[in-house]
């Protein structure tokens, strides 16, 4: 996602070491790591919810398609029952 080279990493580390100081650098790194971890956790949770939402919508669309297909089959079944009966149009001619 982020493209950071080794040279940039060393420059950032050197600046942090100079600006923050030797004593507070581990504390600052720990704080920054925790905050980045929280952001990553939030993004992973949001992605999981988005995937679940997309899956549910796909399933709903498939369910609606299946229901419409079943309705068409019921219509055809009814038409075949009428045609096969003795009172139907085809039954009279036979």
PDB file of C-alpha atoms in Angstrom:
ATOM      1  CA  UNK A   1       0.000   0.000   0.000  1.00  0.00           C
ATOM      2  CA  UNK A   2       2.688   2.477   1.018  1.00  0.00           C
ATOM      3  CA  UNK A   3       5.940   2.229  -0.866  1.00  0.00           C
ATOM      4  CA  UNK A   4       8.729   3.183   1.542  1.00  0.00           C
ATOM      5  CA  UNK A   5      12.323   2.351   0.640  1.00  0.00           C
ATOM      6  CA  UNK A   6      15.061   1.423   3.097  1.00  0.00           C
ATOM      7  CA  UNK A   7      16.737   4.801   2.566  1.00  0.00           C
ATOM      8  CA  UNK A   8      13.568   6.640   3.523  1.00  0.00           C
ATOM      9  CA  UNK A   9      13.190   4.415   6.572  1.00  0.00           C
ATOM     10  CA  UNK A  10      16.722   5.252   7.742  1.00  0.00           C
ATOM     11  CA  UNK A  11      16.140   8.974   7.190  1.00  0.00           C
ATOM     12  CA  UNK A  12      12.868   8.896   9.163  1.00  0.00           C
ATOM     13  CA  UNK A  13      14.532   6.888  11.950  1.00  0.00           C
ATOM     14  CA  UNK A  14      17.432   9.337  12.082  1.00  0.00           C
ATOM     15  CA  UNK A  15      15.102  12.330  12.242  1.00  0.00           C
ATOM     16  CA  UNK A  16      13.006  10.675  14.951  1.00  0.00           C
ATOM     17  CA  UNK A  17      16.144   9.840  16.917  1.00  0.00           C
ATOM     18  CA  UNK A  18      17.351  13.427  16.614  1.00  0.00           C
ATOM     19  CA  UNK A  19      14.023  15.172  17.319  1.00  0.00           C
ATOM     20  CA  UNK A  20      12.617  12.889  20.024  1.00  0.00           C
ATOM     21  CA  UNK A  21      15.843  11.861  21.664  1.00  0.00           C
ATOM     22  CA  UNK A  22      17.332   8.551  22.756  1.00  0.00           C
ATOM     23  CA  UNK A  23      15.411   8.313  25.968  1.00  0.00           C
ATOM     24  CA  UNK A  24      11.877   8.874  24.610  1.00  0.00           C
ATOM     25  CA  UNK A  25      12.241   7.122  21.238  1.00  0.00           C
ATOM     26  CA  UNK A  26      11.072   3.666  22.496  1.00  0.00           C
ATOM     27  CA  UNK A  27       8.015   5.227  24.155  1.00  0.00           C
ATOM     28  CA  UNK A  28       7.166   7.202  21.020  1.00  0.00           C
ATOM     29  CA  UNK A  29       7.652   4.126  18.826  1.00  0.00           C
ATOM     30  CA  UNK A  30       5.403   2.072  21.114  1.00  0.00           C
ATOM     31  CA  UNK A  31       2.722   4.773  21.023  1.00  0.00           C
ATOM     32  CA  UNK A  32       2.923   5.114  17.244  1.00  0.00           C
ATOM     33  CA  UNK A  33       2.816   1.333  16.781  1.00  0.00           C
ATOM     34  CA  UNK A  34      -0.287   1.013  18.947  1.00  0.00           C
ATOM     35  CA  UNK A  35      -2.083   3.792  17.089  1.00  0.00           C
ATOM     36  CA  UNK A  36      -1.211   2.316  13.701  1.00  0.00           C
ATOM     37  CA  UNK A  37      -2.422  -1.080  14.967  1.00  0.00           C
ATOM     38  CA  UNK A  38      -5.737   0.444  16.014  1.00  0.00           C
ATOM     39  CA  UNK A  39      -6.194   2.059  12.613  1.00  0.00           C
ATOM     40  CA  UNK A  40      -5.377  -1.238  10.878  1.00  0.00           C
ATOM     41  CA  UNK A  41      -7.887  -3.022  13.135  1.00  0.00           C
ATOM     42  CA  UNK A  42     -10.592  -0.495  12.280  1.00  0.00           C
ATOM     43  CA  UNK A  43      -9.886  -0.846   8.566  1.00  0.00           C
ATOM     44  CA  UNK A  44     -10.007  -4.648   8.772  1.00  0.00           C
ATOM     45  CA  UNK A  45     -13.327  -4.489  10.629  1.00  0.00           C
ATOM     46  CA  UNK A  46     -14.756  -2.099   8.051  1.00  0.00           C
ATOM     47  CA  UNK A  47     -13.608  -4.366   5.241  1.00  0.00           C
ATOM     48  CA  UNK A  48     -15.191  -7.400   6.913  1.00  0.00           C
ATOM     49  CA  UNK A  49     -18.487  -5.529   7.324  1.00  0.00           C
ATOM     50  CA  UNK A  50     -18.377  -4.368   3.690  1.00  0.00           C
ATOM     51  CA  UNK A  51     -17.700  -7.937   2.502  1.00  0.00           C
ATOM     52  CA  UNK A  52     -20.583  -9.228   4.623  1.00  0.00           C
ATOM     53  CA  UNK A  53     -22.887  -6.531   3.247  1.00  0.00           C
ATOM     54  CA  UNK A  54     -21.906  -7.358  -0.339  1.00  0.00           C
ATOM     55  CA  UNK A  55     -22.424 -11.064   0.275  1.00  0.00           C
ATOM     56  CA  UNK A  56     -25.857 -10.453   1.787  1.00  0.00           C
ATOM     57  CA  UNK A  57     -26.870  -8.287  -1.175  1.00  0.00           C
ATOM     58  CA  UNK A  58     -25.674 -10.927  -3.632  1.00  0.00           C
ATOM     59  CA  UNK A  59     -27.613 -13.590  -1.756  1.00  0.00           C
ATOM     60  CA  UNK A  60     -30.740 -11.418  -1.765  1.00  0.00           C
ATOM     61  CA  UNK A  61     -30.422 -10.911  -5.512  1.00  0.00           C
ATOM     62  CA  UNK A  62     -30.010 -14.646  -6.071  1.00  0.00           C
ATOM     63  CA  UNK A  63     -32.961 -15.360  -3.787  1.00  0.00           C
ATOM     64  CA  UNK A  64     -35.173 -12.928  -5.744  1.00  0.00           C
ATOM     65  CA  UNK A  65     -34.056 -14.480  -9.020  1.00  0.00           C
ATOM     66  CA  UNK A  66     -34.858 -17.962  -7.709  1.00  0.00           C
ATOM     67  CA  UNK A  67     -38.295 -16.834  -6.515  1.00  0.00           C
ATOM     68  CA  UNK A  68     -39.147 -15.331  -9.897  1.00  0.00           C
ATOM     69  CA  UNK A  69     -38.037 -18.553 -11.586  1.00  0.00           C
ATOM     70  CA  UNK A  70     -40.239 -20.578  -9.246  1.00  0.00           C
ATOM     71  CA  UNK A  71     -43.190 -18.309 -10.044  1.00  0.00           C
ATOM     72  CA  UNK A  72     -42.649 -18.911 -13.752  1.00  0.00           C
ATOM     73  CA  UNK A  73     -42.500 -22.661 -13.135  1.00  0.00           C
ATOM     74  CA  UNK A  74     -45.749 -22.491 -11.174  1.00  0.00           C
ATOM     75  CA  UNK A  75     -47.373 -20.648 -14.091  1.00  0.00           C
ATOM     76  CA  UNK A  76     -46.162 -23.284 -16.551  1.00  0.00           C
ATOM     77  CA  UNK A  77     -47.328 -26.046 -14.206  1.00  0.00           C
ATOM     78  CA  UNK A  78     -50.786 -24.510 -14.077  1.00  0.00           C
ATOM     79  CA  UNK A  79     -50.928 -24.197 -17.842  1.00  0.00           C
ATOM     80  CA  UNK A  80     -49.860 -27.830 -18.251  1.00  0.00           C
ATOM     81  CA  UNK A  81     -52.491 -28.955 -15.744  1.00  0.00           C
ATOM     82  CA  UNK A  82     -55.184 -27.131 -17.690  1.00  0.00           C
ATOM     83  CA  UNK A  83     -53.948 -28.573 -20.960  1.00  0.00           C
ATOM     84  CA  UNK A  84     -53.836 -32.111 -19.564  1.00  0.00           C
ATOM     85  CA  UNK A  85     -57.303 -31.975 -18.050  1.00  0.00           C
ATOM     86  CA  UNK A  86     -60.336 -33.173 -19.951  1.00  0.00           C
ATOM     87  CA  UNK A  87     -61.825 -29.677 -19.811  1.00  0.00           C
ATOM     88  CA  UNK A  88     -58.722 -28.027 -21.226  1.00  0.00           C
ATOM     89  CA  UNK A  89     -58.249 -26.848 -24.794  1.00  0.00           C
ATOM     90  CA  UNK A  90     -56.028 -29.761 -25.796  1.00  0.00           C
ATOM     91  CA  UNK A  91     -58.137 -32.291 -23.895  1.00  0.00           C
ATOM     92  CA  UNK A  92     -61.269 -31.446 -25.912  1.00  0.00           C
ATOM     93  CA  UNK A  93     -59.616 -32.111 -29.214  1.00  0.00           C
ATOM     94  CA  UNK A  94     -58.317 -35.518 -28.166  1.00  0.00           C
TER      95      UNK A  94
END
